[in-house]
Coordinates of C-alpha atoms and ligand atoms in Angstrom, one line a residue:
M185 CA -0.3 9.6 -18.5
K186 CA -1.2 9.4 -14.7
N187 CA 1.8 8.9 -12.3
L188 CA 1.7 6.3 -9.6
V189 CA 4.2 6.4 -6.5
I190 CA 4.4 3.3 -4.3
F191 CA 5.6 3.2 -0.7
A192 CA 6.6 -0.2 0.5
S193 CA 8.7 -1.3 3.4
G194 CA 8.9 -4.9 2.9
S195 CA 9.0 -7.7 0.4
G196 CA 7.2 -6.0 -2.3
S197 CA 4.8 -8.5 -3.7
N198 CA 2.1 -6.0 -4.1
A199 CA 4.4 -3.3 -5.5
E200 CA 5.6 -5.9 -8.1
N201 CA 2.2 -6.8 -8.8
I202 CA 0.8 -3.4 -9.5
I203 CA 3.9 -2.5 -11.7
R204 CA 3.5 -5.5 -14.0
Y205 CA -0.4 -4.7 -13.9
F206 CA 0.5 -1.3 -15.5
A207 CA 3.5 -2.3 -17.5
D208 CA 1.8 -1.9 -20.9
S209 CA -0.8 0.9 -19.8
K210 CA -1.0 4.1 -22.0
D211 CA -2.8 5.8 -19.0
V212 CA -0.8 4.8 -15.8
T213 CA 2.8 4.3 -15.2
V214 CA 4.5 3.5 -11.6
V215 CA 7.1 6.2 -11.5
A216 CA 9.0 5.5 -8.3
I217 CA 9.0 3.0 -5.4
F218 CA 9.5 4.9 -2.0
C219 CA 11.2 2.7 0.6
N220 CA 12.2 3.1 4.3
V221 CA 14.0 -0.1 4.8
A222 CA 17.6 -0.6 3.4
G223 CA 17.6 -4.0 2.0
A224 CA 14.0 -4.5 1.8
G225 CA 13.0 -6.9 -1.1
V226 CA 11.0 -4.3 -2.9
I227 CA 14.1 -2.5 -3.7
D228 CA 15.3 -5.5 -5.8
R229 CA 12.0 -5.9 -7.3
A230 CA 12.0 -2.3 -8.5
E231 CA 15.7 -2.8 -10.0
R232 CA 14.5 -5.9 -11.8
L233 CA 11.5 -4.0 -13.1
N234 CA 13.1 -0.9 -14.1
V235 CA 11.4 1.5 -11.6
P236 CA 13.4 4.1 -9.9
S237 CA 13.6 3.5 -6.0
E238 CA 14.3 6.0 -3.2
L239 CA 15.3 5.1 0.2
F240 CA 14.7 7.4 3.0
S241 CA 15.2 8.0 6.6
R242 CA 13.1 8.5 9.7
E243 CA 15.0 11.7 9.9
D244 CA 13.8 12.5 6.2
W245 CA 10.3 11.3 7.2
K246 CA 9.9 13.7 10.3
T247 CA 11.5 16.9 8.9
G248 CA 10.4 16.5 5.0
H249 CA 14.0 17.5 4.1
H250 CA 14.6 15.9 1.0
I251 CA 11.6 13.8 0.9
D252 CA 9.0 16.4 0.1
D253 CA 10.9 17.7 -3.1
Q254 CA 11.8 13.9 -4.2
L255 CA 8.2 13.0 -4.0
S256 CA 7.1 16.6 -5.7
H257 CA 9.6 15.6 -8.6
Y258 CA 7.7 12.6 -9.5
N259 CA 4.5 14.4 -9.4
P260 CA 2.2 11.5 -8.3
D261 CA -1.4 11.6 -8.9
L262 CA -2.0 8.7 -6.5
I263 CA 0.2 7.5 -3.8
V264 CA -0.3 3.7 -2.7
L265 CA 1.0 2.2 0.5
A266 CA 1.5 -1.4 -0.3
G267 CA 3.2 -2.5 3.0
F268 CA 4.5 0.7 4.2
L269 CA 4.6 0.7 8.1
W270 CA 5.2 4.3 9.1
L271 CA 2.3 6.7 9.8
F272 CA 1.6 8.9 6.8
P273 CA 2.1 12.5 8.0
E274 CA -0.4 15.5 7.7
R275 CA 2.5 17.4 6.3
L276 CA 2.5 15.2 3.3
L277 CA -1.2 14.5 3.1
A278 CA -1.6 18.4 2.8
K279 CA 0.4 18.4 -0.3
F280 CA -0.8 15.0 -1.9
P281 CA -4.3 14.3 -0.6
H282 CA -4.8 11.2 -3.0
V283 CA -3.2 8.4 -0.8
I284 CA -4.5 5.1 -0.2
N285 CA -3.3 1.9 1.8
I286 CA -4.2 -1.8 1.6
H287 CA -4.7 -3.6 5.0
P288 CA -4.7 -7.6 5.4
A289 CA -8.0 -7.5 7.3
L290 CA -11.6 -6.4 7.2
L291 CA -11.3 -3.1 9.0
P292 CA -12.2 -1.7 11.2
K293 CA -11.3 -5.0 12.7
F294 CA -7.6 -5.9 13.4
G295 CA -6.3 -2.4 12.5
G296 CA -4.4 0.3 14.3
K297 CA -0.7 0.5 15.5
G298 CA 1.2 -2.9 15.5
M299 CA -1.5 -4.5 13.1
F300 CA 0.6 -5.4 10.2
G301 CA 1.6 -8.4 8.2
M302 CA 1.7 -11.6 10.4
H303 CA 0.5 -9.8 13.6
V304 CA -2.9 -9.3 11.7
H305 CA -3.2 -13.0 10.7
E306 CA -2.0 -14.2 14.1
A307 CA -4.9 -12.1 15.9
V308 CA -7.4 -13.3 13.6
V309 CA -6.8 -16.9 14.3
A310 CA -6.3 -16.3 18.0
A311 CA -9.9 -14.5 17.8
H312 CA -11.3 -17.6 16.2
E313 CA -12.8 -15.7 13.3
T314 CA -14.6 -17.5 10.5
E315 CA -13.7 -14.8 7.8
T316 CA -11.0 -12.3 7.1
G317 CA -10.1 -10.2 4.0
I318 CA -8.4 -7.1 2.6
T319 CA -9.4 -3.5 2.8
V320 CA -8.2 -0.8 0.6
H321 CA -8.8 2.7 2.4
W322 CA -8.0 6.3 1.9
V323 CA -5.2 7.3 4.0
T324 CA -5.6 9.8 7.2
A325 CA -2.9 10.7 9.6
K326 CA -4.1 8.1 11.9
Y327 CA -3.5 4.2 11.6
D328 CA -6.0 2.4 9.4
D329 CA -8.6 5.1 9.7
G330 CA -9.8 6.5 6.6
A331 CA -12.8 5.7 4.5
P332 CA -13.0 2.1 3.1
I333 CA -12.9 2.1 -1.0
F334 CA -12.9 -1.7 -1.3
Q335 CA -13.1 -4.9 0.8
A336 CA -12.6 -8.5 -0.5
R337 CA -13.3 -11.9 2.1
C338 CA -12.2 -15.0 2.5
A339 CA -13.3 -18.0 5.0
V340 CA -11.1 -19.0 8.0
T341 CA -11.4 -22.7 8.8
A342 CA -10.6 -24.1 12.2
Q343 CA -7.8 -25.8 10.5
D344 CA -6.2 -22.5 9.3
D345 CA -3.1 -21.3 11.1
A346 CA -1.6 -17.6 10.7
H347 CA 0.4 -18.8 7.6
A348 CA -2.5 -20.4 5.9
V349 CA -4.7 -17.2 6.3
A350 CA -1.5 -15.1 5.0
N351 CA -1.7 -17.2 2.0
K352 CA -5.3 -16.6 1.6
I353 CA -4.9 -12.9 1.9
H354 CA -1.9 -12.7 -0.3
E355 CA -4.4 -14.4 -3.2
L356 CA -6.9 -11.7 -2.5
E357 CA -4.4 -8.8 -2.7
M358 CA -2.9 -10.1 -6.1
M359 CA -6.4 -10.7 -7.4
H360 CA -7.8 -7.3 -6.6
F361 CA -5.6 -4.5 -5.6
P362 CA -4.3 -3.4 -8.9
R363 CA -7.7 -3.0 -10.5
V364 CA -8.8 -1.2 -7.4
V365 CA -5.8 1.2 -7.8
E366 CA -6.9 1.8 -11.5
E367 CA -10.4 2.4 -10.5
V368 CA -9.5 5.1 -8.0
L369 CA -7.4 6.8 -10.6
K370 CA -10.2 7.0 -13.0
D371 CA -12.5 8.5 -9.9
I372 CA -9.7 11.1 -9.4
A373 CA -9.6 12.0 -13.1
Q374 CA -13.6 12.5 -13.2
K375 CA -13.5 14.4 -10.2
A376 CA -10.7 16.7 -11.5
Ligands
GAR644 C1 0.4 -7.0 2.6 O1 -0.1 -8.3 3.0 C2 -0.3 -5.7 3.1 O2 -1.6 -5.8 3.2 C3 0.4 -5.9 4.5 O3 1.6 -6.0 4.3 C4 1.9 -6.8 3.3 C5 3.0 -6.4 2.3 O4 3.3 -7.5 1.5 N1 0.3 -4.3 4.9 C6 0.0 -4.0 6.4 O5 -0.1 -4.9 7.3 C7 -0.5 -2.5 6.5 N2 -0.9 -2.5 8.1 P1 4.3 -7.2 0.2 O6 5.5 -6.3 0.8 O7 4.7 -8.5 -0.2 O8 3.4 -6.4 -0.8

């Protein structure tokens, strides 16, 4: 059985979609949700879906006190960042090299510090882009910088505001992300 740990800071719709996708899997299980925001929607979702959640502080994140041991306890084969907004530190990447992130734009466009959630869609509309999409990529210690694994695209029309773009991106994420996670896990297993 492969262990998946998800990091999320917000509503958690991607986390929930991934948990549901693997709910009946004999090969993959979501063992925990790690969250840095007290009261985030993802914590309620985890509870409803019977997945343990671990809340951690900025101090934990910086020092590694508690969190490194907690993470080791879950023995993740893959860590998935699904709307997680802090930089993933070298310290953890050295221990857990298999970390992927989903970004709601076609990287390298509209990435980097401060580019998350609605900020991304607002920037896409302001730049009069005619398409946008999602990128799943390997995580490095820089924002949105690692090698891309998967992209999917959608059109942006002149009528689309940032909310319309957000809806299109949400659809793409729901459609593709769990399957991409599954493929990455298969690749990791093959190379092991
Ligand atoms: C998703 O759209 C994800 O791509 C984005 O945050 C949203 C989280 O939604 N991530 C970033 O912007 C990272 N830079 P969710 O909490 O409902 O899954």
